Amino acid sequence: MVSVSTVEQVFRTLLSFHCGQVSWGDFAKGLEKLFAREEGKNMKGPAWYGRIVNCIMNILMCALLATYVLWTVQNIPGNESLPILTPLSWFVSFIDSFFVGMFVGDFIPAFAWGQKLAGALKLKGLPNYLVSVFVLAFVMVTSISFICTFISNVQTIGMAGVISTWLLVYPVLLGLGYLLQLCTLWAAFKIAAAISGFDPAKATPSNAEA
């Protein structure tokens, strides 16, 4: 798990970049710090298994979020001719949401919460997976979409504007995010297991805690 000091530095860099106060070089250094790990950089073991899953799912989720949000704003009456859905604006939106998503995914065990809820409901097999993924999607989509909307708009339209703008896109984002995770999370698990050499389904308790 990333140290608090590293996360703090990353968010400072992100906010400064968003406000145009740092160069691309400094921004790249912030990105490098996000992935640097105190316990080693060989991408092996349980810690890196979780990080790889988090990274894969955030790439997919944030690409979806950036595309849908910008497309929605672009198609608001009166905005059709404005340069909103552009490659640069998409990239900035993706980077913003990716940083937020990595932070949330590293510090909030949303999928484990979903598994606990499914277990409490005595669900197994597919129903267990459906509930677990829904909790994961709910936490990730809600956190990423609201925090990014807040960062991008609070200084110009205030908190009331942030909430109204967020609610404009949130219901569809939640549905799309859930479907995306249902279809791709299993693949992220397999990729992470292949890269990290760790498979939770085959791990002993001692290995899982390593």
C-alpha atoms as a PDB file:
ATOM      1  CA  MET A   1       0.000   0.000   0.000  1.00  0.00           C
ATOM      2  CA  VAL A   2       1.274   3.491  -0.826  1.00  0.00           C
ATOM      3  CA  SER A   3       2.553   5.565   2.086  1.00  0.00           C
ATOM      4  CA  VAL A   4       0.539   8.587   3.194  1.00  0.00           C
ATOM      5  CA  SER A   5       3.449  10.921   2.364  1.00  0.00           C
ATOM      6  CA  THR A   6       3.618   9.594  -1.205  1.00  0.00           C
ATOM      7  CA  VAL A   7      -0.118  10.034  -1.719  1.00  0.00           C
ATOM      8  CA  GLU A   8       0.025  13.546  -0.304  1.00  0.00           C
ATOM      9  CA  GLN A   9       2.830  14.469  -2.694  1.00  0.00           C
ATOM     10  CA  VAL A  10       0.991  12.969  -5.645  1.00  0.00           C
ATOM     11  CA  PHE A  11      -2.153  14.925  -4.907  1.00  0.00           C
ATOM     12  CA  ARG A  12      -0.195  18.152  -4.460  1.00  0.00           C
ATOM     13  CA  THR A  13       1.428  17.561  -7.839  1.00  0.00           C
ATOM     14  CA  LEU A  14      -1.933  16.758  -9.434  1.00  0.00           C
ATOM     15  CA  LEU A  15      -3.582  19.894  -8.066  1.00  0.00           C
ATOM     16  CA  SER A  16      -0.632  22.062  -9.085  1.00  0.00           C
ATOM     17  CA  PHE A  17      -0.643  20.576 -12.594  1.00  0.00           C
ATOM     18  CA  HIS A  18      -4.391  21.080 -12.841  1.00  0.00           C
ATOM     19  CA  CYS A  19      -3.892  24.766 -11.979  1.00  0.00           C
ATOM     20  CA  GLY A  20      -0.983  25.120 -14.420  1.00  0.00           C
ATOM     21  CA  GLN A  21       1.618  25.601 -11.673  1.00  0.00           C
ATOM     22  CA  VAL A  22       3.975  22.721 -12.549  1.00  0.00           C
ATOM     23  CA  SER A  23       5.632  21.479 -15.719  1.00  0.00           C
ATOM     24  CA  TRP A  24       5.062  18.197 -17.503  1.00  0.00           C
ATOM     25  CA  GLY A  25       8.365  16.985 -16.058  1.00  0.00           C
ATOM     26  CA  ASP A  26       7.230  17.569 -12.484  1.00  0.00           C
ATOM     27  CA  PHE A  27       3.899  15.957 -13.270  1.00  0.00           C
ATOM     28  CA  ALA A  28       5.674  12.860 -14.616  1.00  0.00           C
ATOM     29  CA  LYS A  29       7.724  12.670 -11.417  1.00  0.00           C
ATOM     30  CA  GLY A  30       4.490  12.695  -9.431  1.00  0.00           C
ATOM     31  CA  LEU A  31       3.190   9.813 -11.510  1.00  0.00           C
ATOM     32  CA  GLU A  32       6.420   7.901 -10.891  1.00  0.00           C
ATOM     33  CA  LYS A  33       6.061   8.396  -7.122  1.00  0.00           C
ATOM     34  CA  LEU A  34       2.575   6.949  -7.211  1.00  0.00           C
ATOM     35  CA  PHE A  35       3.915   3.630  -8.491  1.00  0.00           C
ATOM     36  CA  ALA A  36       7.138   3.535  -6.447  1.00  0.00           C
ATOM     37  CA  ARG A  37       6.931   1.048  -3.573  1.00  0.00           C
ATOM     38  CA  GLU A  38       8.997   0.926  -0.418  1.00  0.00           C
ATOM     39  CA  GLU A  39       9.005  -2.894  -0.303  1.00  0.00           C
ATOM     40  CA  GLY A  40      10.529  -3.357  -3.746  1.00  0.00           C
ATOM     41  CA  LYS A  41       9.824  -2.844  -7.417  1.00  0.00           C
ATOM     42  CA  ASN A  42       9.788  -6.372  -8.803  1.00  0.00           C
ATOM     43  CA  MET A  43       5.970  -6.399  -9.062  1.00  0.00           C
ATOM     44  CA  LYS A  44       5.726  -9.724  -7.219  1.00  0.00           C
ATOM     45  CA  GLY A  45       3.591 -10.833  -4.293  1.00  0.00           C
ATOM     46  CA  PRO A  46       0.181  -9.996  -2.810  1.00  0.00           C
ATOM     47  CA  ALA A  47       0.753  -6.240  -2.572  1.00  0.00           C
ATOM     48  CA  TRP A  48       1.541  -5.945  -6.268  1.00  0.00           C
ATOM     49  CA  TYR A  49      -1.341  -8.248  -7.159  1.00  0.00           C
ATOM     50  CA  GLY A  50      -3.731  -5.700  -5.672  1.00  0.00           C
ATOM     51  CA  ARG A  51      -1.888  -2.777  -7.239  1.00  0.00           C
ATOM     52  CA  ILE A  52      -1.998  -4.328 -10.714  1.00  0.00           C
ATOM     53  CA  VAL A  53      -5.727  -5.062 -10.458  1.00  0.00           C
ATOM     54  CA  ASN A  54      -6.288  -1.513  -9.248  1.00  0.00           C
ATOM     55  CA  CYS A  55      -4.250  -0.062 -12.115  1.00  0.00           C
ATOM     56  CA  ILE A  56      -5.962  -2.113 -14.832  1.00  0.00           C
ATOM     57  CA  MET A  57      -9.449  -1.328 -13.594  1.00  0.00           C
ATOM     58  CA  ASN A  58      -8.666   2.354 -13.169  1.00  0.00           C
ATOM     59  CA  ILE A  59      -7.375   2.620 -16.724  1.00  0.00           C
ATOM     60  CA  LEU A  60     -10.645   1.170 -18.006  1.00  0.00           C
ATOM     61  CA  MET A  61     -12.895   3.041 -15.574  1.00  0.00           C
ATOM     62  CA  CYS A  62     -11.216   6.406 -16.069  1.00  0.00           C
ATOM     63  CA  ALA A  63     -11.265   6.096 -19.856  1.00  0.00           C
ATOM     64  CA  LEU A  64     -14.993   5.445 -19.609  1.00  0.00           C
ATOM     65  CA  LEU A  65     -15.540   8.296 -17.166  1.00  0.00           C
ATOM     66  CA  ALA A  66     -13.556  10.833 -19.195  1.00  0.00           C
ATOM     67  CA  THR A  67     -15.326   9.897 -22.422  1.00  0.00           C
ATOM     68  CA  TYR A  68     -18.868   9.921 -21.065  1.00  0.00           C
ATOM     69  CA  VAL A  69     -18.533  13.077 -18.955  1.00  0.00           C
ATOM     70  CA  LEU A  70     -16.979  15.134 -21.753  1.00  0.00           C
ATOM     71  CA  TRP A  71     -19.450  13.755 -24.301  1.00  0.00           C
ATOM     72  CA  THR A  72     -22.363  14.684 -22.038  1.00  0.00           C
ATOM     73  CA  VAL A  73     -21.088  18.228 -21.441  1.00  0.00           C
ATOM     74  CA  GLN A  74     -20.315  18.632 -25.156  1.00  0.00           C
ATOM     75  CA  ASN A  75     -23.915  17.789 -26.052  1.00  0.00           C
ATOM     76  CA  ILE A  76     -25.598  20.155 -23.593  1.00  0.00           C
ATOM     77  CA  PRO A  77     -27.609  22.646 -25.697  1.00  0.00           C
ATOM     78  CA  GLY A  78     -25.395  25.595 -26.494  1.00  0.00           C
ATOM     79  CA  ASN A  79     -22.144  23.650 -26.075  1.00  0.00           C
ATOM     80  CA  GLU A  80     -22.165  21.824 -29.408  1.00  0.00           C
ATOM     81  CA  SER A  81     -19.619  24.115 -31.054  1.00  0.00           C
ATOM     82  CA  LEU A  82     -17.314  24.501 -28.035  1.00  0.00           C
ATOM     83  CA  PRO A  83     -13.984  22.587 -27.873  1.00  0.00           C
ATOM     84  CA  ILE A  84     -14.937  20.359 -24.933  1.00  0.00           C
ATOM     85  CA  LEU A  85     -14.483  16.781 -26.134  1.00  0.00           C
ATOM     86  CA  THR A  86     -10.938  17.158 -27.471  1.00  0.00           C
ATOM     87  CA  PRO A  87      -7.902  14.865 -27.168  1.00  0.00           C
ATOM     88  CA  LEU A  88      -6.230  17.232 -24.691  1.00  0.00           C
ATOM     89  CA  SER A  89      -9.291  17.667 -22.478  1.00  0.00           C
ATOM     90  CA  TRP A  90      -9.855  13.901 -22.553  1.00  0.00           C
ATOM     91  CA  PHE A  91      -6.253  13.253 -21.511  1.00  0.00           C
ATOM     92  CA  VAL A  92      -6.387  15.749 -18.640  1.00  0.00           C
ATOM     93  CA  SER A  93      -9.710  14.320 -17.464  1.00  0.00           C
ATOM     94  CA  PHE A  94      -8.305  10.795 -17.659  1.00  0.00           C
ATOM     95  CA  ILE A  95      -5.173  11.682 -15.676  1.00  0.00           C
ATOM     96  CA  ASP A  96      -7.190  13.492 -12.984  1.00  0.00           C
ATOM     97  CA  SER A  97      -9.561  10.578 -12.530  1.00  0.00           C
ATOM     98  CA  PHE A  98      -6.753   8.004 -12.675  1.00  0.00           C
ATOM     99  CA  PHE A  99      -4.894   9.580  -9.762  1.00  0.00           C
ATOM    100  CA  VAL A 100      -8.080   9.748  -7.721  1.00  0.00           C
ATOM    101  CA  GLY A 101      -8.961   6.165  -8.615  1.00  0.00           C
ATOM    102  CA  MET A 102      -5.523   4.819  -7.649  1.00  0.00           C
ATOM    103  CA  PHE A 103      -5.771   6.562  -4.289  1.00  0.00           C
ATOM    104  CA  VAL A 104      -9.271   5.261  -3.604  1.00  0.00           C
ATOM    105  CA  GLY A 105      -8.433   1.757  -4.778  1.00  0.00           C
ATOM    106  CA  ASP A 106      -5.286   1.584  -2.631  1.00  0.00           C
ATOM    107  CA  PHE A 107      -6.907   2.770   0.576  1.00  0.00           C
ATOM    108  CA  ILE A 108     -10.501   1.511   0.377  1.00  0.00           C
ATOM    109  CA  PRO A 109     -10.993  -2.295   0.131  1.00  0.00           C
ATOM    110  CA  ALA A 110     -14.264  -1.967  -1.769  1.00  0.00           C
ATOM    111  CA  PHE A 111     -14.234  -5.441  -3.319  1.00  0.00           C
ATOM    112  CA  ALA A 112     -13.547  -7.014   0.086  1.00  0.00           C
ATOM    113  CA  TRP A 113     -16.505  -5.047   1.470  1.00  0.00           C
ATOM    114  CA  GLY A 114     -18.639  -6.455  -1.329  1.00  0.00           C
ATOM    115  CA  GLN A 115     -17.491  -9.979  -0.562  1.00  0.00           C
ATOM    116  CA  LYS A 116     -18.343  -9.508   3.108  1.00  0.00           C
ATOM    117  CA  LEU A 117     -21.799  -8.236   2.189  1.00  0.00           C
ATOM    118  CA  ALA A 118     -22.360 -11.168  -0.168  1.00  0.00           C
ATOM    119  CA  GLY A 119     -21.157 -13.539   2.535  1.00  0.00           C
ATOM    120  CA  ALA A 120     -23.517 -11.999   5.083  1.00  0.00           C
ATOM    121  CA  LEU A 121     -26.344 -12.546   2.584  1.00  0.00           C
ATOM    122  CA  LYS A 122     -25.122 -16.159   2.181  1.00  0.00           C
ATOM    123  CA  LEU A 123     -24.621 -15.730  -1.550  1.00  0.00           C
ATOM    124  CA  LYS A 124     -22.329 -17.982  -3.555  1.00  0.00           C
ATOM    125  CA  GLY A 125     -21.158 -18.270  -7.134  1.00  0.00           C
ATOM    126  CA  LEU A 126     -22.538 -15.740  -9.604  1.00  0.00           C
ATOM    127  CA  PRO A 127     -24.803 -13.890  -7.099  1.00  0.00           C
ATOM    128  CA  ASN A 128     -21.773 -13.426  -4.842  1.00  0.00           C
ATOM    129  CA  TYR A 129     -19.782 -11.977  -7.746  1.00  0.00           C
ATOM    130  CA  LEU A 130     -22.627  -9.676  -8.815  1.00  0.00           C
ATOM    131  CA  VAL A 131     -22.982  -8.177  -5.329  1.00  0.00           C
ATOM    132  CA  SER A 132     -19.229  -7.890  -4.744  1.00  0.00           C
ATOM    133  CA  VAL A 133     -18.685  -6.108  -8.044  1.00  0.00           C
ATOM    134  CA  PHE A 134     -21.624  -3.781  -7.442  1.00  0.00           C
ATOM    135  CA  VAL A 135     -20.129  -2.599  -4.145  1.00  0.00           C
ATOM    136  CA  LEU A 136     -16.772  -2.114  -5.874  1.00  0.00           C
ATOM    137  CA  ALA A 137     -18.352  -0.163  -8.737  1.00  0.00           C
ATOM    138  CA  PHE A 138     -20.450   1.929  -6.355  1.00  0.00           C
ATOM    139  CA  VAL A 139     -17.442   2.971  -4.269  1.00  0.00           C
ATOM    140  CA  MET A 140     -15.116   3.603  -7.216  1.00  0.00           C
ATOM    141  CA  VAL A 141     -17.553   5.388  -9.531  1.00  0.00           C
ATOM    142  CA  THR A 142     -19.000   7.523  -6.753  1.00  0.00           C
ATOM    143  CA  SER A 143     -15.604   8.524  -5.380  1.00  0.00           C
ATOM    144  CA  ILE A 144     -13.880   9.186  -8.690  1.00  0.00           C
ATOM    145  CA  SER A 145     -16.735  11.046 -10.343  1.00  0.00           C
ATOM    146  CA  PHE A 146     -17.527  13.279  -7.365  1.00  0.00           C
ATOM    147  CA  ILE A 147     -13.932  14.145  -6.450  1.00  0.00           C
ATOM    148  CA  CYS A 148     -13.029  14.952 -10.056  1.00  0.00           C
ATOM    149  CA  THR A 149     -16.159  17.047 -10.510  1.00  0.00           C
ATOM    150  CA  PHE A 150     -15.314  18.894  -7.312  1.00  0.00           C
ATOM    151  CA  ILE A 151     -11.683  19.566  -8.299  1.00  0.00           C
ATOM    152  CA  SER A 152     -12.614  20.786 -11.780  1.00  0.00           C
ATOM    153  CA  ASN A 153     -15.585  22.978 -10.928  1.00  0.00           C
ATOM    154  CA  VAL A 154     -15.786  24.109  -7.308  1.00  0.00           C
ATOM    155  CA  GLN A 155     -13.840  27.347  -7.891  1.00  0.00           C
ATOM    156  CA  THR A 156     -16.043  28.429 -10.785  1.00  0.00           C
ATOM    157  CA  ILE A 157     -19.562  27.199 -10.015  1.00  0.00           C
ATOM    158  CA  GLY A 158     -19.500  26.546  -6.274  1.00  0.00           C
ATOM    159  CA  MET A 159     -20.632  23.511  -4.320  1.00  0.00           C
ATOM    160  CA  ALA A 160     -24.240  23.671  -5.519  1.00  0.00           C
ATOM    161  CA  GLY A 161     -23.024  23.665  -9.112  1.00  0.00           C
ATOM    162  CA  VAL A 162     -20.660  20.774  -8.398  1.00  0.00           C
ATOM    163  CA  ILE A 163     -23.488  18.644  -7.011  1.00  0.00           C
ATOM    164  CA  SER A 164     -25.872  19.428  -9.870  1.00  0.00           C
ATOM    165  CA  THR A 165     -23.190  18.744 -12.476  1.00  0.00           C
ATOM    166  CA  TRP A 166     -22.215  15.493 -10.779  1.00  0.00           C
ATOM    167  CA  LEU A 167     -25.810  14.282 -10.565  1.00  0.00           C
ATOM    168  CA  LEU A 168     -26.195  14.971 -14.282  1.00  0.00           C
ATOM    169  CA  VAL A 169     -23.710  12.223 -15.154  1.00  0.00           C
ATOM    170  CA  TYR A 170     -23.613  10.001 -12.058  1.00  0.00           C
ATOM    171  CA  PRO A 171     -26.562   7.619 -12.637  1.00  0.00           C
ATOM    172  CA  VAL A 172     -25.389   6.605 -16.108  1.00  0.00           C
ATOM    173  CA  LEU A 173     -21.756   6.438 -14.986  1.00  0.00           C
ATOM    174  CA  LEU A 174     -22.713   4.076 -12.165  1.00  0.00           C
ATOM    175  CA  GLY A 175     -24.576   1.775 -14.537  1.00  0.00           C
ATOM    176  CA  LEU A 176     -21.814   1.805 -17.134  1.00  0.00           C
ATOM    177  CA  GLY A 177     -19.141   1.355 -14.484  1.00  0.00           C
ATOM    178  CA  TYR A 178     -20.936  -1.649 -13.031  1.00  0.00           C
ATOM    179  CA  LEU A 179     -21.286  -3.310 -16.430  1.00  0.00           C
ATOM    180  CA  LEU A 180     -17.647  -2.573 -17.251  1.00  0.00           C
ATOM    181  CA  GLN A 181     -16.407  -4.128 -14.031  1.00  0.00           C
ATOM    182  CA  LEU A 182     -18.694  -7.135 -14.378  1.00  0.00           C
ATOM    183  CA  CYS A 183     -17.193  -7.853 -17.794  1.00  0.00           C
ATOM    184  CA  THR A 184     -13.520  -7.101 -17.084  1.00  0.00           C
ATOM    185  CA  LEU A 185     -12.681  -7.620 -13.402  1.00  0.00           C
ATOM    186  CA  TRP A 186     -12.167 -11.369 -13.805  1.00  0.00           C
ATOM    187  CA  ALA A 187      -9.646 -10.683 -16.569  1.00  0.00           C
ATOM    188  CA  ALA A 188      -7.817  -8.157 -14.387  1.00  0.00           C
ATOM    189  CA  PHE A 189      -7.547 -10.828 -11.685  1.00  0.00           C
ATOM    190  CA  LYS A 190      -5.964 -13.273 -14.135  1.00  0.00           C
ATOM    191  CA  ILE A 191      -3.516 -10.697 -15.528  1.00  0.00           C
ATOM    192  CA  ALA A 192      -2.502  -9.590 -12.040  1.00  0.00           C
ATOM    193  CA  ALA A 193      -1.956 -13.199 -10.953  1.00  0.00           C
ATOM    194  CA  ALA A 194       0.223 -13.870 -14.007  1.00  0.00           C
ATOM    195  CA  ILE A 195       2.377 -10.763 -13.466  1.00  0.00           C
ATOM    196  CA  SER A 196       2.670 -10.862  -9.670  1.00  0.00           C
ATOM    197  CA  GLY A 197       2.933 -14.619  -9.279  1.00  0.00           C
ATOM    198  CA  PHE A 198       0.264 -14.438  -6.592  1.00  0.00           C
ATOM    199  CA  ASP A 199      -3.207 -15.962  -6.888  1.00  0.00           C
ATOM    200  CA  PRO A 200      -5.550 -15.376  -3.910  1.00  0.00           C
ATOM    201  CA  ALA A 201      -7.527 -18.480  -4.807  1.00  0.00           C
ATOM    202  CA  LYS A 202      -4.438 -20.648  -4.358  1.00  0.00           C
ATOM    203  CA  ALA A 203      -2.685 -18.747  -1.572  1.00  0.00           C
ATOM    204  CA  THR A 204      -2.215 -20.055   1.941  1.00  0.00           C
ATOM    205  CA  PRO A 205      -2.982 -17.634   4.821  1.00  0.00           C
ATOM    206  CA  SER A 206       0.737 -17.044   5.416  1.00  0.00           C
ATOM    207  CA  ASN A 207       1.362 -16.183   1.752  1.00  0.00           C
ATOM    208  CA  ALA A 208      -1.653 -13.894   1.588  1.00  0.00           C
ATOM    209  CA  GLU A 209      -0.329 -11.845   4.493  1.00  0.00           C
ATOM    210  CA  ALA A 210       3.189 -11.537   3.064  1.00  0.00           C
END
